Amino acid sequence: MNILDQQVLLEYFRHYYLFFTAAVFAGAFMLTFYLIPKVLWVSKEKNLMAAVNNRSAHTQAVPTFGGVAFYITMILFLALLQSMRLSYVGSHLIAAISILFMVGLKDDLVVSTARVKLFGQIAASFFIIFSPELHLESLYGFMGMHEIPLLVGYIINTVIAIAIINAYNLIDGIDGLASLVGIVISLVYAWVFYGTGDPFYVLVSVSTAGILAAFLRFNYSRGTRKIFMGDSGSLMIGLILAFLTIKLLTMPISLPFLEQGYSPANRLLFIACVLFIPVFDTLRVMIIRMIRGASPFSPDRNHAHHVIIDLGLSHRRAGVFLALLNFLVILVYTYFSSRLSHLWLVFLVVSIYASSFALFHFLKNNVRSAAQRSHSERVMEG
């Protein structure tokens, strides 16, 4: 494609921006919807199924390779976006996704060690954080902090990327939850990047939402069409959400859309609300594990979705409840963001997290008390 043809294509794209956005969502949805049955067929032919154990939320063997369809769809769309020269960071994202997809696929096939997965996450994160578009050189006044050394910015971005990847991976414990929360987060980011005039990031966001929306149909299935996204899918989607988060965090201070209720000093607070369920759930389970003297990375049934299910909700209702809670937190922040000062917004976000900790502690205790009463009644009857 010569320079003139490329300029014509870009002008056409900008003129029909919303049409292209809708087309990307629909294309990602349809391609993923087409690919997943193919992945299902191969998984069953080769007997590549997730075994049932004492922590499983499923009762029968299910394929865990939804991430294969995710990867094919996302790479094709990123290649298409790169051809339009909307952003050069797409090449870095393709490399990062490929690394983490292979790490996740290996884990789905033969189980990887935590060290291998962490090394893969760091390697993938480096392709993102060293991209010139994503350098973090200032916190723009967050808690009084402004300019920071570039090395410190690299470290912060790496920690954020790895934290988000793992937090998203951890909420993939019941049908629909990771997909619904991912759709909420990616669409909110699409809205933000639409307002800031960053079409590449809008299209990455909506293609992620389209992929997850198509996956929901199969993840919710009760029969032979059921599939899980697996680590290959959850790690990849977590990486994309981390990529979008870092972009938001590193945007120039002069963007007017982010100065009206989303001032640069408040970006970390906004991000904490957009990523509420993954961040809250990860913090909660790690704190509980450390209080009990266990490793913060040891598996258990203390996740928010476990608490909700133990209260009697189905997987679908539990996932919808938590996704709506995530969206509600974003709405609360959005409402108060233009009405409160920075310090009051800090207090608001801390209060949201603290009250959520208290709520789930109360619910968990109720579940435990009900289980003890039920056990006592069975003993007395026996």
Coordinates of C-alpha atoms in Angstrom, one line a residue, residues 37 41 102 173 194 242 262 335:
P37 CA -16.5 -25.1 17.5
W41 CA -13.8 -30.6 17.8
M102 CA 2.3 -19.9 24.3
G173 CA -13.1 -19.6 38.2
Y194 CA -13.1 7.3 22.0
A242 CA -3.0 -4.4 31.2
Y262 CA -10.7 12.3 35.1
Y335 CA -20.6 10.5 39.4

